Amino acid sequence: MSASGSRGPESPPVSRPGEQGPLLPLATPQVVVFDLDYTLLRPSDLFEAPGYVRTGERFGLALDAACWPQAERAAFEAVAARREETGLVHDDHLLEVIARAIIDGLGGGPRGAVELTARAVISAWSSAENFGLYDDVLPCLEAINAAGLRMALLSNALGHGVEEIVAHFALDDYMAAAVSSLETGAVKPAPRMFSTLFGLLGVAPEEAVMVGDSLEEDVDGAVACGCPAILLDRSGRRRDVVVPRIETLAELPAALGLHV
Ligand SMILES: [Mg+2]
């Protein structure tokens, strides 16, 4: 279930992790806007190859973890095809599209067992219990808070709602506002997502910085609205792209020109 971000082929590193590229630091903003899934929120291994294999076993499927790269690519393609059809709207059916593409990509099996496995994965994705915060999240939020900047969340919420996540992880002390696709009916990179949040915060796009793991949804979406953005490339797989980029949130305060 990791097909919601933009991932690309492996490419040679052009800078070492932790080394600020020529595009950073950005001007210190008034507000730092975070994406949720794969940015602050780490899904459990239920949504990676080992989890799919375990869930499949419960329903009699023998899924092959070695096929994960192809399965993940198939899920990206299925999401792109679905988005092409629906446009940039909130779409809970995407969870099923992703789960089915991955299960089929890992070898699939009888229709009934595939169906039950997909339902189990989708149900697990809907529960905050199956997520954690990455280790670098709270120190980063603390540092930004201490520097006096406001923070907010902007999420293409699928399955788990933003309010549920904020409550589960006690993030409300940090976040001045949160907007999800469930409320706006649109999904990033749609401008409506960004303008709704900036309206709530009372800031102009250029007074904020968007931070997220998806080049298309978070970075391109924000930049198209006039909001600077930083790609959080946790896997280091996007060293080829020429955008402000960090590999952990530990790099974020310095990337925002904060001396902490
Ligand atoms: Mg994300």
XYZ file of C-alpha atoms and ligand atoms in Angstrom:
261
model
C 0.000 0.000 0.000
C 2.783 2.406 -0.758
C 1.642 3.581 -4.146
C 0.409 7.003 -3.125
C 3.751 8.783 -3.481
C 5.899 9.356 -6.520
C 8.832 7.019 -6.768
C 11.359 6.771 -9.557
C 14.129 4.549 -10.762
C 17.395 4.211 -8.848
C 19.974 6.773 -9.889
C 23.500 7.682 -8.817
C 23.761 10.058 -5.853
C 24.659 13.659 -6.642
C 24.976 14.668 -3.001
C 25.478 12.827 0.256
C 22.612 12.556 2.741
C 22.757 15.425 5.188
C 24.601 17.651 2.743
C 22.517 20.691 1.812
C 22.299 21.147 -1.923
C 22.554 24.516 -3.687
C 18.743 24.956 -3.461
C 18.732 25.002 0.351
C 18.187 26.640 2.739
C 14.896 28.250 1.764
C 13.774 31.561 3.233
C 12.304 30.908 6.690
C 8.502 30.676 6.261
C 5.674 31.607 8.636
C 4.107 28.168 8.354
C 5.512 24.706 7.662
C 2.951 22.415 6.036
C 3.460 18.658 6.322
C 2.065 15.800 4.296
C 1.010 12.854 6.484
C 1.539 9.356 4.958
C 5.228 8.446 4.477
C 6.208 11.958 5.659
C 5.233 11.987 9.357
C 3.372 8.699 9.405
C 5.157 5.378 8.906
C 2.840 2.544 7.873
C 3.610 -0.809 9.525
C 5.025 -3.704 7.509
C 1.443 -4.921 6.995
C 1.570 -2.717 3.894
C 4.933 -3.968 2.622
C 5.791 -7.338 1.069
C 6.033 -9.320 4.371
C 2.641 -8.063 5.543
C 0.901 -8.868 2.266
C 2.415 -12.367 2.366
C 1.202 -12.915 5.969
C -2.285 -11.589 5.231
C -2.512 -13.672 2.064
C -1.544 -16.817 4.001
C -4.552 -16.319 6.287
C -6.787 -16.735 3.240
C -4.824 -19.496 1.529
C -2.771 -17.360 -0.891
C 0.917 -18.088 -1.476
C 2.129 -14.578 -2.385
C 5.731 -14.110 -3.501
C 7.543 -11.282 -1.665
C 10.285 -11.302 -4.323
C 7.791 -9.809 -6.786
C 7.353 -6.660 -4.637
C 9.094 -4.198 -7.015
C 6.876 -5.223 -9.929
C 3.793 -5.268 -7.698
C 4.563 -1.748 -6.475
C 5.014 -0.529 -10.056
C 1.719 -2.155 -11.044
C 0.022 -0.330 -8.157
C 1.462 3.040 -9.281
C 0.188 2.404 -12.780
C -3.238 1.360 -11.505
C -3.457 4.531 -9.366
C -2.424 6.698 -12.328
C -5.037 5.040 -14.549
C -7.749 5.502 -11.916
C -6.759 9.186 -11.416
C -6.876 9.677 -15.166
C -10.462 8.455 -15.051
C -11.666 10.358 -11.979
C -9.565 13.534 -12.015
C -8.080 14.942 -8.797
C -10.952 14.008 -6.490
C -11.032 12.256 -3.125
C -11.568 8.589 -3.973
C -11.733 5.865 -1.310
C -11.860 3.246 -4.061
C -8.126 3.867 -4.580
C -7.401 1.658 -1.560
C -8.970 -1.278 -3.346
C -7.183 -0.419 -6.591
C -3.821 -0.435 -4.784
C -4.438 -3.583 -2.710
C -5.660 -5.597 -5.692
C -2.782 -4.477 -7.935
C -0.253 -5.468 -5.277
C -1.882 -8.828 -4.485
C -2.085 -9.668 -8.189
C 1.496 -8.451 -8.661
C 2.669 -10.799 -5.882
C 1.105 -13.743 -7.674
C -2.604 -13.432 -6.900
C -4.736 -16.556 -6.692
C -8.385 -17.580 -6.546
C -10.774 -14.624 -6.770
C -12.397 -15.187 -3.370
C -9.062 -15.378 -1.529
C -7.772 -12.258 -3.334
C -10.951 -10.432 -2.351
C -10.639 -11.392 1.339
C -6.940 -10.483 1.427
C -7.672 -7.094 -0.165
C -10.443 -6.414 2.359
C -8.141 -7.281 5.266
C -5.381 -4.967 3.983
C -7.854 -2.112 3.389
C -9.337 -2.539 6.847
C -5.859 -2.467 8.418
C -4.997 0.730 6.462
C -8.039 2.392 8.035
C -6.773 1.966 11.595
C -4.339 4.405 13.229
C -3.007 1.465 15.276
C -1.165 0.217 12.189
C 0.918 3.372 11.842
C 3.710 5.003 13.790
C 5.563 8.306 13.652
C 9.029 8.133 12.104
C 11.725 8.610 14.775
C 12.727 12.004 13.342
C 9.220 13.518 13.588
C 8.850 14.718 17.186
C 12.366 16.229 17.473
C 11.695 18.109 14.216
C 8.268 19.381 15.321
C 9.795 20.449 18.657
C 12.593 22.376 16.936
C 10.210 24.172 14.554
C 7.823 24.938 17.407
C 10.682 26.314 19.508
C 11.665 28.577 16.611
C 8.155 30.099 16.714
C 6.934 28.889 13.311
C 3.396 27.557 12.907
C 2.788 24.099 11.460
C -0.109 22.458 9.611
C -1.115 19.194 7.948
C -2.316 18.692 4.369
C -3.254 15.119 3.551
C -4.818 13.095 0.778
C -6.510 11.105 3.555
C -7.366 7.583 2.489
C -8.765 5.205 5.052
C -7.469 6.968 8.154
C -8.721 10.511 8.752
C -6.422 13.397 9.638
C -8.348 14.183 12.841
C -8.034 10.568 13.970
C -4.277 10.618 13.381
C -3.819 13.972 15.139
C -5.697 12.635 18.171
C -3.971 9.220 18.171
C -0.470 10.713 18.087
C -1.288 13.810 20.202
C -0.193 16.207 17.437
C -2.766 18.911 18.173
C -0.345 20.950 20.278
C 1.868 21.311 17.219
C -0.632 21.823 14.406
C -2.370 25.161 13.790
C -4.628 23.594 11.148
C -5.221 20.385 9.229
C -6.954 19.903 5.898
C -7.721 16.565 4.284
C -9.072 15.538 0.919
C -12.112 14.190 2.735
C -13.167 17.781 3.548
C -12.241 19.457 0.278
C -13.296 16.634 -2.050
C -10.083 17.291 -3.998
C -6.644 15.693 -3.646
C -3.163 17.157 -3.895
C -1.843 18.359 -6.326
C -5.209 20.125 -6.868
C -4.875 23.863 -6.037
C -8.080 23.696 -3.959
C -6.287 21.626 -1.301
C -3.572 24.245 -0.883
C -5.856 27.302 -1.102
C -8.221 25.829 1.520
C -5.369 25.401 3.989
C -3.784 28.807 3.299
C -7.228 30.394 3.730
C -7.633 28.745 7.141
C -4.163 29.835 8.202
C -4.536 33.354 6.810
C -1.217 33.209 4.955
C -0.196 33.747 1.344
C 1.259 30.669 -0.435
C 4.717 32.245 -0.506
C 4.660 32.598 3.295
C 4.495 28.810 3.750
C 6.717 25.842 2.867
C 5.254 22.445 1.951
C 7.178 19.320 3.046
C 6.201 15.918 1.675
C 7.378 12.638 0.178
C 5.544 12.945 -3.143
C 7.140 14.946 -5.930
C 3.889 15.237 -7.852
C 1.353 15.686 -5.045
C 3.335 17.677 -2.492
C 6.151 19.477 -4.291
C 4.736 20.141 -7.760
C 1.285 20.859 -6.287
C 2.630 23.445 -3.851
C 5.002 25.099 -6.319
C 2.177 25.454 -8.875
C 0.307 27.473 -6.212
C 3.297 29.711 -5.502
C 4.299 27.891 -2.315
C 7.932 26.783 -1.945
C 8.339 23.062 -1.205
C 10.861 20.519 0.009
C 10.849 16.888 -1.092
C 11.362 14.439 1.795
C 13.174 11.628 -0.002
C 13.529 9.066 2.799
C 14.709 6.300 0.471
C 17.230 8.514 -1.337
C 15.694 7.360 -4.604
C 15.083 10.882 -5.964
C 18.603 12.261 -5.932
C 18.109 12.877 -9.659
C 15.467 15.572 -9.269
C 16.381 19.242 -9.108
C 14.159 20.411 -6.268
C 14.959 21.314 -2.659
C 15.347 17.839 -1.140
C 16.138 16.329 2.257
C 16.429 12.683 3.306
C 15.350 12.968 6.952
C 13.346 15.486 8.947
C 16.447 16.049 11.055
C 17.642 18.137 8.089
C 14.484 20.263 7.962
C 15.216 23.028 10.514
C 18.485 23.910 8.764
C 16.724 23.624 5.357
C 14.314 26.317 6.580
C 17.171 28.572 7.614
C 16.646 27.873 11.315
C 19.708 27.686 13.542
C 18.706 25.219 16.233
Mg 2.813 11.099 1.527
